[in-house]
Coordinates of C-alpha atoms in Angstrom, one line a residue:
Chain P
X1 CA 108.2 86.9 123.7
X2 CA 107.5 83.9 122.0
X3 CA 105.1 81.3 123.9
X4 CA 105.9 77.4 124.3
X5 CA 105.9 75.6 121.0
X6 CA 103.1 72.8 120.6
X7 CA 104.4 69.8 119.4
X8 CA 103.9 68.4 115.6
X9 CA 100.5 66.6 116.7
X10 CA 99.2 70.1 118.1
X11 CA 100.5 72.1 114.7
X12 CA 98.5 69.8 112.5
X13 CA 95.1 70.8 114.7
X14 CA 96.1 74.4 114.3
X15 CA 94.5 76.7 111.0
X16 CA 96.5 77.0 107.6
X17 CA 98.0 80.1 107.2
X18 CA 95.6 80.9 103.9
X19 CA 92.7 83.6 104.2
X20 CA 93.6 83.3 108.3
X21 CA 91.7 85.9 109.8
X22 CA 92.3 86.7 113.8
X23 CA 89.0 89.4 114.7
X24 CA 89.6 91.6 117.6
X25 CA 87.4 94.2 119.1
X26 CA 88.9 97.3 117.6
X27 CA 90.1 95.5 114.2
X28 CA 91.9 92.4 112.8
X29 CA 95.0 90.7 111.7
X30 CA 94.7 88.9 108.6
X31 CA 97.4 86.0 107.2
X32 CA 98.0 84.4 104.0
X33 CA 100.4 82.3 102.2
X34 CA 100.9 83.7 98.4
X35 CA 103.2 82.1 95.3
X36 CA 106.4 84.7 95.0
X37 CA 107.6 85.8 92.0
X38 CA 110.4 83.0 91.9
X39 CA 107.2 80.4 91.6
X40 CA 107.2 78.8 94.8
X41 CA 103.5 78.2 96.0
X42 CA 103.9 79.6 99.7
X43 CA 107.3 81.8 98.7
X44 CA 105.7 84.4 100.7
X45 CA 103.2 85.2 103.9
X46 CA 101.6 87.8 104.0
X47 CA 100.3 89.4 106.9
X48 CA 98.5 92.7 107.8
X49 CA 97.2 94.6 111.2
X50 CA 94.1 96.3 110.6
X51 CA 93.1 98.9 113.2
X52 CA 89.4 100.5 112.9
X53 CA 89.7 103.5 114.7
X54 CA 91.2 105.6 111.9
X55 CA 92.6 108.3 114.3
X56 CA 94.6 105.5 116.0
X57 CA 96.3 104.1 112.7
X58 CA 99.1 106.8 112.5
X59 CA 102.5 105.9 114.1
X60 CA 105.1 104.0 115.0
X61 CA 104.6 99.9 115.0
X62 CA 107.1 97.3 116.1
X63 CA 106.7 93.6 115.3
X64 CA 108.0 90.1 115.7
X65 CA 107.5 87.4 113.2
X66 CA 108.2 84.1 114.8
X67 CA 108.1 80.5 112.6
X68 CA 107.9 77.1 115.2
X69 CA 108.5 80.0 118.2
X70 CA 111.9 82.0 117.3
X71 CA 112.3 85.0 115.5
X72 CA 114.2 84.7 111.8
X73 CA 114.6 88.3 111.9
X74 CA 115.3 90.3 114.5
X75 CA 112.3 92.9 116.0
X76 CA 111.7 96.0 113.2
X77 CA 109.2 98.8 113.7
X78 CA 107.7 101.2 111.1
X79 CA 106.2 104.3 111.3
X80 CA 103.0 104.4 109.2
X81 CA 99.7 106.3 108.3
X82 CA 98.0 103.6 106.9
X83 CA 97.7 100.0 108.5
X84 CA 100.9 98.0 108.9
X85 CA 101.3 95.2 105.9
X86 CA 104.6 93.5 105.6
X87 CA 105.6 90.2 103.9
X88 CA 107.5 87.4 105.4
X89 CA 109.7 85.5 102.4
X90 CA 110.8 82.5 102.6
X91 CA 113.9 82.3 100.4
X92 CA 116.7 84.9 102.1
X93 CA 119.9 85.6 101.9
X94 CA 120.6 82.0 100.1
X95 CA 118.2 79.9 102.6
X96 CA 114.4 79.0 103.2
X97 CA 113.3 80.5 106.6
X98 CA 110.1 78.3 106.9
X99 CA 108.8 74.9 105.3
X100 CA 105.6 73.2 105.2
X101 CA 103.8 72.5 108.5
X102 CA 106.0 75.0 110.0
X103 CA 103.6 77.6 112.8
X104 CA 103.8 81.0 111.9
X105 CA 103.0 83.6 114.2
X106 CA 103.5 87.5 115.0
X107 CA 103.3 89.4 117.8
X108 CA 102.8 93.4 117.5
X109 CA 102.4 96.4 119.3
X110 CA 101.4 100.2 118.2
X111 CA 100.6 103.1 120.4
X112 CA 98.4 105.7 120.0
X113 CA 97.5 108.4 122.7
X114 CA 96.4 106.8 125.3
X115 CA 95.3 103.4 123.7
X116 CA 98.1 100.5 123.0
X117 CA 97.3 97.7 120.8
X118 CA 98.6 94.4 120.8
X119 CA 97.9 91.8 118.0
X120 CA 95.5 88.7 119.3
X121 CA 96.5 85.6 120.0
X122 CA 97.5 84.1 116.4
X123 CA 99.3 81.0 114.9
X124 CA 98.5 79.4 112.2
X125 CA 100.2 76.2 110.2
X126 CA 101.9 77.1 107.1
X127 CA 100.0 75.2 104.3
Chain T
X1 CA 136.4 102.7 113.0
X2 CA 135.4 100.6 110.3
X3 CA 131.4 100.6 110.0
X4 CA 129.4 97.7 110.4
X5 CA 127.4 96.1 107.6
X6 CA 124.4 97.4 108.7
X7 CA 125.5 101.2 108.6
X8 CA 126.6 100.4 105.3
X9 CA 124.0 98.9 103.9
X10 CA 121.7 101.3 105.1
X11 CA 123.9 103.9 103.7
X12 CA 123.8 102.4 99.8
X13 CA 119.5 102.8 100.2
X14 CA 120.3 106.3 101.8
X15 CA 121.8 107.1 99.1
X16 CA 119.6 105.5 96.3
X17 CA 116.9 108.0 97.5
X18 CA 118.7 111.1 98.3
X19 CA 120.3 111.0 94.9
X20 CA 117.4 110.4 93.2
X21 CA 114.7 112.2 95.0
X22 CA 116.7 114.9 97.0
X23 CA 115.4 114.4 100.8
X24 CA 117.8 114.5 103.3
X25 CA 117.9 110.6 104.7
X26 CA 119.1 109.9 108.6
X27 CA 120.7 107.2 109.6
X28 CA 120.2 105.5 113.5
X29 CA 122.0 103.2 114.2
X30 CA 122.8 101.8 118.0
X31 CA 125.6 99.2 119.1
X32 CA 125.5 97.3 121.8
X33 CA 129.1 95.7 123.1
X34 CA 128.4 94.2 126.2
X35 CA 128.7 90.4 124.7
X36 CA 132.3 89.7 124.1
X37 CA 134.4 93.3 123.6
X38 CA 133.1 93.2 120.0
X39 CA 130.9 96.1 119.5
X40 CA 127.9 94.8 117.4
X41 CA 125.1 97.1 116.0
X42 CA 122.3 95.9 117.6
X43 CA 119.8 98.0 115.5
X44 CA 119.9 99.6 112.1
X45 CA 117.6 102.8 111.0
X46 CA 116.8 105.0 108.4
X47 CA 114.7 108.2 108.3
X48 CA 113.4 110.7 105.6
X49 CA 112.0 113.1 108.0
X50 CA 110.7 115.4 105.5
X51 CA 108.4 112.1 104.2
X52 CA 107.4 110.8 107.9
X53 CA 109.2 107.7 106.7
X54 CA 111.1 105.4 109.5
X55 CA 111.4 101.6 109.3
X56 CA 114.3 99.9 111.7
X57 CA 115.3 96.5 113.0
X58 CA 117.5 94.2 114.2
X59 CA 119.7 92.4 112.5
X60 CA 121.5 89.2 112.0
X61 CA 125.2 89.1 113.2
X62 CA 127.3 88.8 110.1
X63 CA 124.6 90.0 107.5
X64 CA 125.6 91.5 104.4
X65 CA 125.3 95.2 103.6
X66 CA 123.2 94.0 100.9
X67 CA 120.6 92.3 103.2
X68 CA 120.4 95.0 105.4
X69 CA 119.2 97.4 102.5
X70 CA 117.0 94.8 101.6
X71 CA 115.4 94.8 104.6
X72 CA 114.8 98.5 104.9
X73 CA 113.9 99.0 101.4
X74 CA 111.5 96.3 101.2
X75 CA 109.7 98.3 103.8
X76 CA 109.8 101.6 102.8
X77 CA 109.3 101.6 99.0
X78 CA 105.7 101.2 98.8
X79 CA 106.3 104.3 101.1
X80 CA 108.3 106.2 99.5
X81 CA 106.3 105.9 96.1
X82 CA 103.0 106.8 98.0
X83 CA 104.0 109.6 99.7
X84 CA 106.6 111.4 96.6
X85 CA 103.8 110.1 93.7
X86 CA 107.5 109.1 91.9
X87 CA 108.7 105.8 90.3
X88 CA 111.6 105.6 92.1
X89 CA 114.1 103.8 91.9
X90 CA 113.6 104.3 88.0
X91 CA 114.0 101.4 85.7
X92 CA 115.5 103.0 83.0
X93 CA 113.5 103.1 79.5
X94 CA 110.9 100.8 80.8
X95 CA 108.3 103.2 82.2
X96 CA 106.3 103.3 85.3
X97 CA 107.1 100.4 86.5
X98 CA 110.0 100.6 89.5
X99 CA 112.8 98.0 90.4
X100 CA 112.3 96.5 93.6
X101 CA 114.5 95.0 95.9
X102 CA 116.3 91.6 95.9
X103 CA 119.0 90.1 98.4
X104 CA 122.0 91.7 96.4
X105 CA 120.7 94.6 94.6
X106 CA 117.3 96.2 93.1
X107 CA 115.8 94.1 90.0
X108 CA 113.3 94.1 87.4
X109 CA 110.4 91.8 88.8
X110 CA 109.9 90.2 85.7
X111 CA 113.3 89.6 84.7
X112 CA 115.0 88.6 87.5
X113 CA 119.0 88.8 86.8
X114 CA 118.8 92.4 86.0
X115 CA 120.2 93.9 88.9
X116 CA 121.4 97.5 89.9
X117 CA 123.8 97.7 92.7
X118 CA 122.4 99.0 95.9
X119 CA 123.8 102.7 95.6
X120 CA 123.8 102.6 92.0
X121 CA 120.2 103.2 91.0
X122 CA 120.4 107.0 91.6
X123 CA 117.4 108.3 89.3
X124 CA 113.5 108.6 89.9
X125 CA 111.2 110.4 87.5
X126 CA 107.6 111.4 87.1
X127 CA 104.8 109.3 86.4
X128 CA 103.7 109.3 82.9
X129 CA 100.2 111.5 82.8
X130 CA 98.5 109.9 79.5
X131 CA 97.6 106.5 81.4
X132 CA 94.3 105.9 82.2
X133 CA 92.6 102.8 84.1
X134 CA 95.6 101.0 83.7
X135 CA 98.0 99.1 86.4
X136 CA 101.2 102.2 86.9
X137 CA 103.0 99.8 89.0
X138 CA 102.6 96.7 91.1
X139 CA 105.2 95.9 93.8
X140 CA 105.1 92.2 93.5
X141 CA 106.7 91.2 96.1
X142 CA 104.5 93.4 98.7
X143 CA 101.2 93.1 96.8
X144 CA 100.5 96.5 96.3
X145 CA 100.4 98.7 93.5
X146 CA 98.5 102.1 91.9
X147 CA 96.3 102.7 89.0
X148 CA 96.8 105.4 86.7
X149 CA 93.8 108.1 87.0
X150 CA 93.8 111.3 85.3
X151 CA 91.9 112.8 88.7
X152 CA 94.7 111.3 90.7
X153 CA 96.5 107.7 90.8
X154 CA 94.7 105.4 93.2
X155 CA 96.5 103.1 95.7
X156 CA 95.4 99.3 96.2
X157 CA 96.5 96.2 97.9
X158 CA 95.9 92.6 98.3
X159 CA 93.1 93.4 100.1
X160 CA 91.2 95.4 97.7
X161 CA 91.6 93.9 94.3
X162 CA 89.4 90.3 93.3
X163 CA 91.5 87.8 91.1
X164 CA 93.8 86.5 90.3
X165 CA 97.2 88.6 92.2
X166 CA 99.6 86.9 90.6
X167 CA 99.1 87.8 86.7
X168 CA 99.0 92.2 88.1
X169 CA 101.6 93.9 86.3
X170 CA 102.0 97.1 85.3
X171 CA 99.7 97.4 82.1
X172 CA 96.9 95.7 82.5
X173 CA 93.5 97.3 82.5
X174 CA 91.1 97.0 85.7
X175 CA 88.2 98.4 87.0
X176 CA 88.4 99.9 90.2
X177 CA 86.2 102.0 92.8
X178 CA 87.7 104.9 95.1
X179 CA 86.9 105.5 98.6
X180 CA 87.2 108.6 100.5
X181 CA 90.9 107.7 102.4
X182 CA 94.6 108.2 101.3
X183 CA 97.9 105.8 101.7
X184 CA 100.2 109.0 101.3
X185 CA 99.6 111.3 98.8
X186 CA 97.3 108.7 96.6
X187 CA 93.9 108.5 96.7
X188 CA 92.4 104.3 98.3
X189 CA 90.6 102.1 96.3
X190 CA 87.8 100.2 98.1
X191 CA 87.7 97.2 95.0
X192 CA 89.7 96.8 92.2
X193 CA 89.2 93.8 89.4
X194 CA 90.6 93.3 85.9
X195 CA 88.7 94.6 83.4
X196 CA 86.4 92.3 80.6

């Protein structure tokens, strides 16, 4: 699943992870860091999968969220109508999950008759 | 057989919405036991078939039932609000606006050490039909929410609403436009602002 981590030097050339916007043929996948409730600045990342061909949206996605190349959470999948949004937090189950600098990325897949999608190529650096 | 934390903590969210909505609510879960003789789960479910609704994952070794609900009820709420047009799980006395879920147990966003016990927040109820152009609820945590309309409540996110997100709560006036799509039963805004 996950690719090779760059090292620190590569991270820092990489795009923050606020208003990151990956554009793919048939849609996009869109990123950004938001203050959660508890009133940390980057508490939360969240992340979307936009698909354009409306008859395609419905069904069943499964995705990987991946911070510096291994997964926090284990794979999940949802069955939706509308677009797939999720939010990564950082604070869970008594630690932080990501920090500053850290390279988030998430790798995705949905089906849909005879069309599979697969998120583009993203990773940003968590501002 | 003692149940894993997963099947349990799934079962305290199962619960939470078949006591307070009514649907029947399956549980999947699968173990895998070919690492060590200790039978894991290696995935955790849950399904309201009569809603569509189906969100799974993998979990942690040694997470707490808690977490796992967490999880799956992070996931499914906006869900399960869309598609039933219910406040659910109810916040008793304090209107439209539901609990949401926290590591150990649904709370009130705003004040964060009220907590009900996953499996303990049985009740949902109908929305309240003399709001009008106001905020009904906004899942803080997931940055979504719906706008009390008279013609039908309208559904936003992130992605639709211009300012700032993290003064929304349920209340405030906005202005809002309506497209022609639906997230469950609610009708989609296409732009959503506060109002002057």
């Amino acid at each position: 699943m996950g690719l090779v981590e760059p090292g620190l030097a590569r991270a820092q050339s990489l795009p923050t992870c606020q208003n990151y916007v990956v554009n793919a043929q048939w849609g996009k996948l869109t990123v950004d860091t938001r203050r959660s409730n508890d009133g940390d600045p980057i508490g939360v990342i969240s992340w979307a999968w936009f698909i354009n061909v409306n008859a395609d949206v419905p069904g069943r996605y499964d995705w990987t969220v991946f911070i510096n190349g291994t997964a926090p959470e284990g794979p999940q999948w949802n069955v939706k109508d509308d677009n797939l949004h999720s939010a990564f937090r950082r604070y869970r189950d008594g630690a932080d999950r990501y920090k500053s600098g850290d390279v988030f990325h998430v790798e995705a897949a949905h089906a849909a008759g005879k069309n599979l999608y697969v998120t583009p190529l993203n990773r940003c650096r968590i501002p | 057989m003692t149940e894993s934390n997963a099947v349990v903590g799934a079962r305290l969210l199962a619960d939470d919405i078949a006591n307070a909505l009514g649907y029947d609510v399956q549980i999947d879960a699968e173990t895998d036991d070919r690492l060590g003789g200790e039978t894991a789960t290696s995935s955790i479910g849950i399904r309201v078939p009569d809603l569509g609704i189906e969100m799974g994952y993998r979990p942690a070794a040694g997470v707490a039932p808690e977490s796992v609900a967490c999880q799956l009820a992070s996931h499914i709420q906006d869900d399960i609000l869309s598609k039933t047009a219910m406040i659910w799980p109810e916040d008793q006395d304090q209107g439209d606006q539901p609990l949401v879920p926290g590591d150990t147990g649904w709370y009130r966003e705003s004040e964060p050490g009220v907590v009900v016990p996953y499996g303990q927040a049985g009740a949902a109820h109908r929305p309240d039909s003399s709001l009008h152009a106001v905020v009904r609820w906004w899942l803080g945590y997931w940055f979504v929410g719906v706008i009390a309309d008279p013609a039908g409540d309208v559904w936003f996110s992130e992605h639709e609403f211009v300012g700032d997100l993290s003064t929304i709560h349920a209340g405030v006036r906005v202005d809002y436009e309506v497209g022609d799509r639906l997230h469950g039963q609610l009708r989609k805004a296409t732009a959503v602002r506060f109002a002057d």
